[in-house]
Structures are given as structure tokens and as C-alpha cells.
Coordinates of N, CA and C in Angstrom, one line a residue:
Chain D
D1058 N 0.8 -1.2 0.0 CA 0.0 0.0 0.0 C 0.9 1.1 0.0
C1059 N 2.0 1.2 0.6 CA 2.8 2.3 0.8 C 3.8 2.5 -0.4
L1060 N 3.8 1.6 -1.3 CA 4.8 1.7 -2.5 C 4.4 2.9 -3.4
P1061 N 5.4 3.7 -3.8 CA 5.0 4.7 -4.8 C 4.5 4.1 -6.0
A1062 N 3.7 4.9 -6.7 CA 3.2 4.4 -8.2 C 4.5 4.1 -9.1
P1063 N 4.5 3.1 -9.9 CA 5.5 2.8 -10.6 C 5.7 3.7 -11.7
K1064 N 6.8 4.0 -12.3 CA 7.1 4.9 -13.4 C 7.0 4.0 -14.7
D1065 N 5.8 3.7 -15.0 CA 5.5 2.8 -16.2 C 4.7 3.6 -17.3
E1066 N 4.7 5.0 -17.1 CA 4.0 5.7 -18.2 C 4.8 6.3 -19.1
L1067 N 4.2 6.9 -20.2 CA 5.0 7.5 -21.1 C 5.3 8.9 -20.9
Chain R
M1001 N -3.2 -1.7 -18.2 CA -3.3 -0.3 -18.7 C -4.8 -0.1 -18.9
N1002 N -5.2 1.1 -18.4 CA -6.6 1.4 -18.4 C -7.0 2.3 -19.7
A1003 N -8.2 2.5 -20.0 CA -8.7 3.0 -21.1 C -8.1 4.5 -21.3
F1004 N -8.2 5.2 -20.1 CA -7.7 6.6 -20.1 C -6.3 6.8 -20.5
R1005 N -5.4 5.9 -19.9 CA -4.0 6.0 -20.3 C -3.8 5.8 -21.7
F1006 N -4.5 4.7 -22.3 CA -4.3 4.3 -23.6 C -4.9 5.5 -24.6
L1007 N -6.0 6.1 -24.2 CA -6.6 7.2 -25.1 C -5.6 8.5 -25.0
G1008 N -5.0 8.6 -23.8 CA -4.0 9.6 -23.5 C -2.8 9.4 -24.4
D1009 N -2.3 8.2 -24.5 CA -1.2 7.9 -25.4 C -1.5 8.1 -26.9
M1010 N -2.7 7.6 -27.2 CA -3.1 7.6 -28.6 C -3.3 9.2 -29.1
T1011 N -3.9 10.0 -28.3 CA -4.0 11.4 -28.7 C -2.7 12.1 -28.7
H1012 N -1.8 11.7 -27.8 CA -0.4 12.3 -27.8 C 0.3 11.9 -29.2
L1013 N 0.3 10.5 -29.5 CA 0.8 10.0 -30.7 C 0.3 10.8 -31.9
F1014 N -1.1 10.8 -31.8 CA -1.9 11.5 -32.9 C -1.4 12.9 -33.2
S1015 N -1.3 13.6 -32.1 CA -0.8 15.0 -32.2 C 0.5 15.2 -32.8
V1016 N 1.4 14.4 -32.5 CA 2.8 14.5 -33.2 C 2.7 14.1 -34.5
L1017 N 2.0 12.9 -34.9 CA 1.8 12.6 -36.2 C 1.2 13.5 -37.1
V1018 N 0.1 14.2 -36.7 CA -0.6 15.2 -37.3 C 0.4 16.2 -37.8
L1019 N 1.2 16.7 -36.9 CA 2.2 17.8 -37.1 C 3.2 17.4 -38.1
L1020 N 3.7 16.2 -37.9 CA 4.7 15.7 -38.9 C 4.2 15.6 -40.3
L1021 N 3.0 15.0 -40.3 CA 2.3 14.8 -41.7 C 2.0 16.1 -42.3
K1022 N 1.5 17.1 -41.5 CA 1.3 18.4 -42.0 C 2.6 19.1 -42.6
I1023 N 3.7 19.0 -41.9 CA 4.9 19.5 -42.5 C 5.4 18.8 -43.6
Y1024 N 5.3 17.4 -43.6 CA 5.9 16.6 -44.7 C 5.0 16.7 -46.0
A1025 N 3.7 16.9 -45.8 CA 2.8 17.0 -46.9 C 2.8 18.4 -47.6
T1026 N 2.8 19.4 -46.7 CA 2.5 20.8 -47.2 C 3.8 21.5 -47.4
K1027 N 5.0 20.8 -46.8 CA 6.3 21.5 -46.9 C 6.4 22.9 -46.3
T1028 N 5.5 23.1 -45.3 CA 5.4 24.4 -44.6 C 5.3 24.1 -43.1
C1029 N 5.9 25.1 -42.4 CA 5.7 24.9 -41.0 C 5.4 26.2 -40.3
S1030 N 4.7 27.1 -41.1 CA 4.3 28.3 -40.6 C 3.2 28.0 -39.4
G1031 N 3.4 28.8 -38.3 CA 2.5 28.7 -37.1 C 3.0 27.7 -36.2
V1032 N 4.2 27.0 -36.7 CA 4.7 25.9 -35.6 C 5.8 26.4 -35.0
S1033 N 5.9 26.3 -33.6 CA 7.1 26.8 -32.9 C 8.1 25.8 -32.8
R1034 N 9.2 26.1 -33.5 CA 10.4 25.3 -33.4 C 11.0 25.1 -32.0
K1035 N 10.8 26.2 -31.2 CA 11.3 26.1 -29.8 C 10.5 25.1 -29.1
T1036 N 9.3 25.1 -29.2 CA 8.4 24.0 -28.5 C 8.9 22.6 -28.9
Q1037 N 9.1 22.5 -30.3 CA 9.5 21.1 -30.8 C 10.8 20.7 -30.3
E1038 N 11.8 21.6 -30.1 CA 13.0 21.4 -29.5 C 12.9 21.0 -28.1
L1039 N 12.1 21.7 -27.3 CA 11.9 21.4 -26.0 C 11.3 20.0 -25.8
Y1040 N 10.4 19.6 -26.7 CA 9.7 18.2 -26.5 C 10.8 17.1 -26.8
L1041 N 11.7 17.4 -27.9 CA 12.7 16.5 -28.2 C 13.6 16.2 -27.0
L1042 N 14.0 17.3 -26.3 CA 14.7 17.3 -25.0 C 14.0 16.5 -23.9
V1043 N 12.6 16.7 -23.9 CA 11.9 16.1 -22.9 C 11.9 14.6 -23.1
F1044 N 11.7 14.2 -24.3 CA 11.7 12.7 -24.7 C 13.1 12.1 -24.4
V1045 N 14.0 12.8 -24.9 CA 15.5 12.1 -24.7 C 15.7 12.0 -23.3
A1046 N 15.4 13.0 -22.4 CA 15.7 13.0 -20.9 C 14.9 12.0 -20.3
R1047 N 13.7 11.8 -20.6 CA 12.9 10.8 -19.9 C 12.9 9.4 -20.4
Y1048 N 13.3 9.2 -21.7 CA 13.4 7.9 -22.2 C 14.8 7.3 -22.3
L1049 N 15.6 7.9 -21.4 CA 16.9 7.4 -21.3 C 16.9 5.8 -20.8
D1050 N 15.8 5.5 -20.1 CA 15.7 4.2 -19.6 C 15.4 3.2 -20.7
L1051 N 15.2 3.6 -21.8 CA 14.9 2.6 -22.9 C 15.8 1.5 -23.0
F1052 N 17.0 1.7 -22.7 CA 18.1 0.5 -22.8 C 18.4 -0.1 -21.5
T1053 N 17.9 0.4 -20.4 CA 18.1 -0.1 -19.1 C 17.0 -0.8 -18.4
D1054 N 15.8 -0.2 -18.5 CA 14.6 -0.7 -17.9 C 13.5 -1.1 -19.0
Y1055 N 13.2 -2.4 -19.1 CA 12.2 -2.8 -19.9 C 10.8 -2.9 -19.2
I1056 N 9.8 -2.2 -19.7 CA 8.5 -2.3 -19.0 C 7.7 -3.2 -20.0
S1057 N 7.5 -2.7 -21.2 CA 6.7 -3.6 -22.1 C 7.1 -3.3 -23.6
L1058 N 6.7 -4.1 -24.5 CA 7.0 -3.7 -25.9 C 6.2 -2.4 -26.3
Y1059 N 5.0 -2.4 -25.9 CA 4.3 -1.2 -26.1 C 5.0 0.0 -25.6
N1060 N 5.5 0.1 -24.5 CA 6.2 1.3 -23.9 C 7.4 1.5 -24.8
S1061 N 8.3 0.5 -25.1 CA 9.5 0.8 -25.9 C 9.1 1.3 -27.1
V1062 N 8.2 0.7 -27.9 CA 7.9 1.1 -29.3 C 7.4 2.5 -29.2
M1063 N 6.5 3.0 -28.3 CA 6.0 4.3 -28.2 C 7.2 5.3 -28.0
K1064 N 8.1 4.9 -27.1 CA 9.3 5.8 -26.8 C 10.1 6.0 -28.0
I1065 N 10.4 5.0 -28.7 CA 11.1 5.2 -30.0 C 10.4 6.1 -30.9
V1066 N 9.1 5.8 -31.1 CA 8.2 6.7 -32.0 C 8.3 8.1 -31.6
F1067 N 8.2 8.4 -30.2 CA 8.1 9.8 -29.9 C 9.5 10.4 -30.1
I1068 N 10.6 9.8 -29.8 CA 11.9 10.4 -30.0 C 12.1 10.6 -31.4
T1069 N 11.9 9.6 -32.3 CA 12.2 9.8 -33.7 C 11.3 10.7 -34.4
S1070 N 10.0 10.7 -34.1 CA 9.1 11.7 -34.7 C 9.4 13.2 -34.3
S1071 N 9.7 13.4 -33.1 CA 10.0 14.7 -32.7 C 11.3 15.2 -33.3
A1072 N 12.3 14.2 -33.4 CA 13.5 14.6 -34.0 C 13.3 14.9 -35.5
A1073 N 12.4 14.2 -36.2 CA 12.1 14.4 -37.6 C 11.5 15.8 -37.8
I1074 N 10.6 16.2 -36.8 CA 10.0 17.5 -37.0 C 11.1 18.6 -36.8
V1075 N 12.0 18.5 -35.8 CA 13.1 19.4 -35.6 C 13.9 19.5 -36.8
W1076 N 14.2 18.4 -37.3 CA 15.1 18.2 -38.5 C 14.5 18.9 -39.8
Y1077 N 13.3 18.8 -40.0 CA 12.6 19.4 -41.1 C 12.6 21.0 -40.9
M1078 N 12.4 21.4 -39.6 CA 12.3 22.8 -39.4 C 13.7 23.5 -39.5
R1079 N 14.8 22.7 -39.2 CA 16.1 23.3 -39.3 C 16.8 23.1 -40.5
R1080 N 16.6 21.9 -41.2 CA 17.4 21.5 -42.3 C 16.7 21.4 -43.8
H1081 N 15.4 21.1 -43.6 CA 14.7 20.9 -44.9 C 14.7 22.2 -45.8
P1082 N 15.2 22.2 -47.0 CA 15.4 23.5 -47.7 C 14.1 24.3 -47.9
Q1083 N 13.1 23.6 -48.1 CA 11.7 24.3 -48.3 C 11.1 24.7 -47.0
V1084 N 11.1 23.7 -46.1 CA 10.3 23.8 -44.8 C 10.9 24.9 -44.0
R1085 N 12.2 25.0 -43.9 CA 13.0 26.0 -43.0 C 12.7 27.4 -43.5
R1086 N 12.4 27.6 -44.7 CA 12.2 29.0 -45.2 C 10.7 29.6 -44.6
T1087 N 9.9 28.5 -44.3 CA 8.5 29.0 -44.0 C 8.4 29.1 -42.4
Y1088 N 9.4 28.9 -41.8 CA 9.5 29.0 -40.3 C 9.4 30.6 -39.8
D1089 N 8.4 30.8 -38.9 CA 8.2 32.3 -38.5 C 9.3 32.5 -37.5
K1090 N 10.5 32.6 -37.8 CA 11.5 32.9 -36.9 C 11.4 34.1 -36.1
E1091 N 10.9 35.3 -36.7 CA 10.8 36.5 -36.0 C 9.7 36.5 -35.0
Q1092 N 8.7 35.7 -35.3 CA 7.6 35.6 -34.3 C 7.8 34.6 -33.1
D1093 N 8.7 33.6 -33.4 CA 9.0 32.6 -32.4 C 10.1 33.0 -31.5
T1094 N 9.8 34.0 -30.7 CA 10.9 34.6 -29.8 C 11.0 34.2 -28.4
F1095 N 10.1 33.3 -28.0 CA 10.1 32.9 -26.6 C 11.5 32.5 -26.1
R1096 N 11.9 32.9 -25.0 CA 13.2 32.6 -24.5 C 13.3 31.1 -24.0
H1097 N 13.3 30.1 -24.7 CA 13.2 28.8 -24.2 C 14.3 28.3 -23.4
S1098 N 15.4 28.9 -23.5 CA 16.6 28.5 -22.7 C 16.3 28.7 -21.2
V1099 N 15.5 29.8 -21.1 CA 15.0 30.1 -19.6 C 14.2 29.0 -18.9
L1100 N 13.4 28.4 -19.9 CA 12.5 27.3 -19.4 C 13.4 26.1 -19.0
V1101 N 14.4 25.8 -19.9 CA 15.3 24.7 -19.6 C 16.1 25.0 -18.4
A1102 N 16.6 26.0 -18.2 CA 17.4 26.3 -17.0 C 16.6 26.2 -15.7
A1103 N 15.4 26.9 -15.8 CA 14.5 26.9 -14.5 C 14.0 25.5 -14.2
T1104 N 13.7 24.7 -15.3 CA 13.1 23.4 -14.9 C 14.3 22.4 -14.4
F1105 N 15.4 22.7 -15.0 CA 16.6 21.9 -14.5 C 17.0 22.2 -13.1
V1106 N 17.0 23.4 -12.7 CA 17.3 23.8 -11.3 C 16.2 23.1 -10.4
L1107 N 14.8 23.2 -10.9 CA 13.8 22.6 -10.2 C 14.0 21.1 -9.9
A1108 N 14.5 20.5 -11.0 CA 14.7 19.0 -10.9 C 15.9 18.7 -9.9
L1109 N 16.9 19.6 -9.9 CA 17.9 19.5 -8.9 C 17.5 19.5 -7.5
I1110 N 16.4 20.3 -7.2 CA 15.8 20.5 -5.9 C 14.8 19.4 -5.6
F1111 N 13.9 19.3 -6.5 CA 12.8 18.3 -6.2 C 12.8 17.1 -7.2
N1112 N 13.3 16.0 -6.5 CA 13.3 14.8 -7.2 C 13.1 13.6 -6.3
D1113 N 12.9 12.5 -6.8 CA 12.7 11.3 -6.0 C 14.0 10.8 -5.3
R1114 N 15.1 10.9 -6.0 CA 16.4 10.5 -5.4 C 17.4 11.4 -6.2
F1115 N 18.5 11.8 -5.6 CA 19.5 12.6 -6.2 C 20.4 11.8 -7.1
T1116 N 19.8 11.2 -8.1 CA 20.7 10.3 -9.1 C 20.5 11.0 -10.4
F1117 N 21.5 10.7 -11.3 CA 21.4 11.2 -12.7 C 20.0 10.9 -13.3
R1118 N 19.6 9.5 -13.2 CA 18.4 9.2 -13.9 C 17.2 9.9 -13.3
E1119 N 17.1 9.9 -11.9 CA 15.9 10.5 -11.3 C 15.9 12.1 -11.6
I1120 N 17.0 12.7 -11.6 CA 17.0 14.1 -12.0 C 16.6 14.4 -13.4
C1121 N 17.1 13.5 -14.2 CA 16.6 13.6 -15.7 C 15.1 13.3 -15.8
W1122 N 14.6 12.4 -15.1 CA 13.2 12.1 -15.1 C 12.4 13.3 -14.6
A1123 N 12.7 13.9 -13.5 CA 12.0 15.0 -12.9 C 12.2 16.2 -13.9
F1124 N 13.4 16.5 -14.4 CA 13.6 17.5 -15.3 C 12.6 17.4 -16.5
S1125 N 12.5 16.2 -17.1 CA 11.6 16.0 -18.2 C 10.2 16.2 -17.9
I1126 N 9.7 15.9 -16.7 CA 8.3 16.1 -16.2 C 8.1 17.6 -16.1
Y1127 N 9.0 18.4 -15.5 CA 8.9 19.8 -15.4 C 8.9 20.6 -16.7
L1128 N 9.9 20.1 -17.5 CA 10.0 20.8 -18.9 C 8.8 20.4 -19.7
E1129 N 8.3 19.4 -19.7 CA 7.1 19.0 -20.5 C 5.9 20.0 -20.2
A1130 N 5.8 20.2 -18.9 CA 4.7 21.0 -18.4 C 4.6 22.4 -19.0
V1131 N 5.8 22.8 -19.3 CA 5.9 24.3 -19.8 C 6.2 24.3 -21.2
A1132 N 6.7 23.2 -21.9 CA 7.1 23.2 -23.2 C 6.2 23.8 -24.3
I1133 N 4.9 23.9 -23.9 CA 4.0 24.2 -25.0 C 3.9 25.8 -25.0
L1134 N 4.6 26.4 -24.1 CA 4.4 28.0 -23.9 C 4.9 28.7 -25.2
P1135 N 6.1 28.4 -25.8 CA 6.4 29.1 -27.0 C 5.4 28.9 -28.1
Q1136 N 4.8 27.7 -28.2 CA 3.9 27.4 -29.3 C 2.5 28.3 -29.0
L1137 N 2.0 28.4 -27.7 CA 0.9 29.1 -27.4 C 1.1 30.5 -27.7
V1138 N 2.3 31.2 -27.4 CA 2.5 32.5 -27.7 C 2.6 32.8 -29.1
L1139 N 3.2 31.8 -29.9 CA 3.3 32.0 -31.4 C 1.9 31.9 -32.1
L1140 N 1.1 31.0 -31.5 CA -0.4 31.0 -32.0 C -1.2 32.4 -31.8
Q1141 N -0.8 32.8 -30.6 CA -1.5 34.2 -30.3 C -1.0 35.2 -31.2
R1142 N 0.3 35.2 -31.4 CA 0.8 36.3 -32.4 C 0.3 36.2 -33.8
C1143 N 0.2 34.9 -34.3 CA -0.3 34.6 -35.7 C -1.8 34.8 -35.9
R1144 N -2.5 35.0 -34.7 CA -3.9 35.1 -34.6 C -4.6 34.0 -35.3
N1145 N -4.6 34.1 -36.7 CA -5.3 33.0 -37.5 C -4.5 31.7 -37.4
V1146 N -5.1 30.7 -36.8 CA -4.4 29.5 -36.6 C -4.9 28.6 -37.7
D1147 N -4.0 27.9 -38.4 CA -4.5 27.0 -39.4 C -5.0 25.7 -38.8
N1148 N -5.8 25.1 -39.5 CA -6.6 24.0 -38.9 C -5.7 22.8 -38.2
L1149 N -4.6 22.5 -39.0 CA -3.8 21.5 -38.5 C -3.1 21.8 -37.3
T1150 N -2.5 23.0 -37.3 CA -1.9 23.5 -36.0 C -2.8 23.5 -34.9
G1151 N -4.1 23.9 -35.2 CA -5.1 24.0 -34.1 C -5.3 22.6 -33.6
Q1152 N -5.4 21.7 -34.5 CA -5.7 20.2 -34.1 C -4.4 19.7 -33.3
Y1153 N -3.3 20.1 -33.6 CA -2.1 19.6 -33.0 C -2.2 20.0 -31.6
V1154 N -2.5 21.3 -31.3 CA -2.5 21.8 -29.9 C -3.7 21.0 -29.2
F1155 N -4.8 21.0 -29.8 CA -6.1 20.3 -29.3 C -5.7 18.8 -28.8
F1156 N -5.0 18.0 -29.7 CA -4.8 16.7 -29.3 C -3.8 16.5 -28.1
L1157 N -2.8 17.6 -28.2 CA -1.9 17.6 -27.0 C -2.6 17.9 -25.7
G1158 N -3.5 18.7 -25.8 CA -4.3 19.1 -24.5 C -5.2 18.0 -24.2
A1159 N -5.8 17.2 -25.1 CA -6.6 16.1 -24.8 C -5.8 15.0 -24.2
Y1160 N -4.5 14.8 -24.6 CA -3.6 13.8 -24.0 C -3.4 14.1 -22.5
R1161 N -3.3 15.4 -22.1 CA -2.9 15.7 -20.9 C -4.3 15.4 -20.0
A1162 N -5.5 15.8 -20.5 CA -6.7 15.6 -19.8 C -6.9 14.1 -19.6
F1163 N -6.6 13.2 -20.6 CA -6.8 11.8 -20.3 C -5.8 11.3 -19.3
Y1164 N -4.6 11.7 -19.2 CA -3.6 11.3 -18.2 C -4.0 11.7 -16.9
I1165 N -4.7 12.8 -16.7 CA -5.2 13.1 -15.4 C -6.2 12.2 -15.0
L1166 N -7.1 11.9 -15.9 CA -8.2 10.9 -15.6 C -7.6 9.5 -15.3
N1167 N -6.6 9.2 -16.0 CA -5.8 8.0 -15.8 C -5.2 7.9 -14.4
W1168 N -4.6 9.0 -13.9 CA -4.1 9.0 -12.5 C -5.1 8.9 -11.4
I1169 N -6.3 9.6 -11.7 CA -7.4 9.5 -10.8 C -7.8 8.0 -10.6
Y1170 N -8.1 7.4 -11.9 CA -8.4 6.0 -11.9 C -7.5 5.1 -11.2
R1171 N -6.2 5.4 -11.5 CA -5.1 4.4 -10.8 C -5.0 4.6 -9.4
Y1172 N -5.3 5.9 -9.0 CA -5.3 6.2 -7.6 C -6.3 5.4 -6.8
F1173 N -7.6 5.2 -7.4 CA -8.6 4.5 -6.8 C -8.5 3.0 -6.9
T1174 N -7.8 2.5 -8.0 CA -7.8 1.1 -8.3 C -6.6 0.4 -7.9
E1175 N -5.5 1.1 -7.8 CA -4.2 0.5 -7.4 C -3.9 1.0 -6.0
G1176 N -3.1 0.2 -5.3 CA -2.9 0.5 -3.9 C -1.7 1.5 -3.7
H1177 N -1.1 2.0 -4.8 CA 0.1 2.8 -4.6 C -0.3 4.3 -4.0
H1178 N 0.6 4.8 -3.3 CA 0.5 6.2 -3.1 C 1.0 7.1 -4.2
S1179 N 0.3 8.2 -4.4 CA 0.6 9.0 -5.7 C 2.0 9.6 -5.6
R1180 N 2.5 9.8 -6.8 CA 3.7 10.7 -6.9 C 3.3 12.0 -7.1
W1181 N 3.8 12.9 -6.3 CA 3.3 14.3 -6.4 C 3.9 15.1 -7.5
I1182 N 5.2 14.7 -7.9 CA 5.8 15.5 -9.0 C 4.9 15.5 -10.4
P1183 N 4.5 14.2 -10.8 CA 3.7 14.3 -12.1 C 2.4 14.9 -11.9
W1184 N 1.8 14.7 -10.8 CA 0.5 15.3 -10.4 C 0.5 17.0 -10.5
I1185 N 1.5 17.6 -9.9 CA 1.5 19.0 -9.9 C 1.8 19.5 -11.3
A1186 N 2.9 18.9 -11.8 CA 3.3 19.3 -13.2 C 2.2 19.1 -14.2
G1187 N 1.5 17.9 -14.1 CA 0.4 17.6 -15.0 C -0.7 18.6 -14.9
L1188 N -1.0 19.0 -13.7 CA -2.1 19.9 -13.5 C -1.7 21.3 -14.1
V1189 N -0.4 21.7 -13.8 CA 0.0 23.0 -14.5 C -0.1 22.8 -15.9
Q1190 N 0.4 21.8 -16.5 CA 0.5 21.6 -17.9 C -0.9 21.7 -18.6
T1191 N -1.8 21.0 -17.9 CA -3.2 20.9 -18.5 C -3.9 22.2 -18.3
G1192 N -3.6 22.9 -17.3 CA -4.2 24.3 -17.1 C -3.8 25.3 -18.1
L1193 N -2.5 25.1 -18.7 CA -2.0 26.0 -19.7 C -2.9 25.9 -20.9
Y1194 N -3.5 24.8 -21.1 CA -4.3 24.5 -22.4 C -5.8 25.1 -22.2
A1195 N -6.1 25.3 -21.0 CA -7.6 25.8 -20.7 C -8.1 26.8 -21.5
D1196 N -7.2 27.9 -21.6 CA -7.6 29.1 -22.4 C -7.7 28.7 -24.0
F1197 N -6.7 28.0 -24.4 CA -6.8 27.6 -25.8 C -8.0 26.7 -26.1
F1198 N -8.4 25.8 -25.1 CA -9.5 24.9 -25.4 C -10.8 25.8 -25.5
Y1199 N -10.9 26.7 -24.7 CA -12.0 27.6 -24.6 C -12.3 28.2 -26.0
Y1200 N -11.3 28.7 -26.6 CA -11.4 29.3 -28.0 C -11.5 28.3 -29.1
Y1201 N -10.9 27.1 -28.8 CA -11.1 26.0 -29.8 C -12.5 25.6 -29.8
F1202 N -13.2 25.4 -28.6 CA -14.5 25.0 -28.5 C -15.5 26.0 -29.2
L1203 N -15.2 27.3 -28.8 CA -16.1 28.4 -29.5 C -16.0 28.4 -31.0
S1204 N -14.8 28.2 -31.5 CA -14.6 28.2 -33.1 C -15.4 26.9 -33.7
W1205 N -15.3 25.9 -32.9 CA -15.9 24.5 -33.3 C -17.5 24.7 -33.3
K1206 N -17.8 25.3 -32.1 CA -19.3 25.4 -31.9 C -20.0 26.4 -33.0
N1207 N -19.2 27.5 -33.2 CA -19.7 28.5 -34.3 C -19.4 28.2 -35.6
N1208 N -18.6 27.1 -35.8 CA -18.1 26.6 -37.1 C -17.4 27.8 -37.8
V1209 N -16.5 28.5 -37.1 CA -15.8 29.5 -37.8 C -14.2 29.1 -37.5
K1210 N -13.4 29.8 -38.3 CA -12.0 29.4 -38.2 C -11.3 29.9 -36.8
L1211 N -10.5 29.0 -36.2 CA -10.0 29.4 -34.9 C -9.2 30.8 -35.0
E1212 N -9.5 31.6 -34.0 CA -8.8 32.8 -34.0 C -8.5 33.2 -32.6
L1213 N -7.3 33.4 -32.0 CA -7.1 33.6 -30.7 C -7.2 35.2 -30.5
P1214 N -7.5 35.6 -29.4 CA -7.6 37.1 -29.1 C -6.1 37.6 -28.8
A1215 N -5.9 38.9 -29.2 CA -4.5 39.3 -29.1 C -4.2 39.5 -27.6

């Protein structure tokens, strides 16, 4: 829950 | 990947391709800001440095390559193509884009996820993307009469931002991650810059008249 959003966007 | 993210990517892709095809087919680039295009090229290169180190998906990799090459092609046309370069409104395109680069780079040095080369490049690309449209908006305002394709280019770019914000809202509620505030703030600023343009674009569409921005 505390993980930051992954940088998987463009 | 949710529908908002996909539509955002597609409108983004479409905007760049519309511009490239306009330049390629008409051999003119009047009304297009070379400074904005150079800023976008810098944005893509700085952010997609991870192309060779972090693999996310084939979709991501292909899109990254397409964005880098298509924006490089636009800049090449505007700088090097014998016919296209003569149609560039150099005297009108006077926005000091080096100031934007310097300011967003300093911002990235201060506000980043980690003080590493990659993370600073990433934050820099996010901040620079947020303001990269400014030279184009200023040029559009100076030219007053905006030709259809240039208007559509800016419209699709704005639509891309709007879809990305919907994507983040969707992801916030459906995934357990806590949000990154850097893209949120930069994304809201970036979308806000289009609000004025959208208003006049909508008016011209509703009244079925040519898009004209107020001086």
C-alpha cells in the first residue's frame, strides 16, 4: 500500500 | 493499462503525427514553434533514457522510440529541410526557451525522488514537458489566425493531458500505490495552460468558424 506508483507511463 | 491511459497515449501520438504529416505534406511549418518542438525532443530524450536499461513492455518501448524519432524528424524538417525551413516564423517565435530549460533543470535538482542522474533527468523531463507548450501558445497568439492542422495539434496535445489526469485518478482508486506528487503537480499545471486555448477552440468549433485567438 505504501509503495509509490511505478514509473511505467510515457 | 486502463482506457484513459491508452486514449492519452493515442491522442499524444496522434498530435505528433498530425504535425509531422502536415509539415511533410505541405512542406510548410508556418505557425509551428520550433522552440516548442526542440523542448519536446529534449523532454523525450531526458525521460526515455531508460529505454536501454529498464524494460517495461514492448508497447512502452515502441512508443518511446516513436516519440523520440518523430519529434527529432520535426526538428530536422524545421532546421534543415530547404523548403520547410524558409517557412519558419523565426521573427515571431521569440520565446526565451533556454530560460525554461534552466529553470526546470534547477527545479529538478531540488525536487526529485532521489539525487541520481536518472531521477534528476526524469524530474527535469516532467517539469519541462509541463511548460514546453508555452512558445507554441505565444506563437499561436501572435499569428492570430491558426491553421486547422496546427489547431488540431494543440487540441490533441491538450486532450492527451486531460486523459492522463483521468488515468491518474483511476489508478489512484484502483491501485494501492500512493501517488507521486511530481507528475500530479506538473500535470495539473500543464493541463491548465491549455484551458484558455480549449475555450477558444471550442467556441470556433461550436460556431463553425476558423479558430482565432484574441490578441
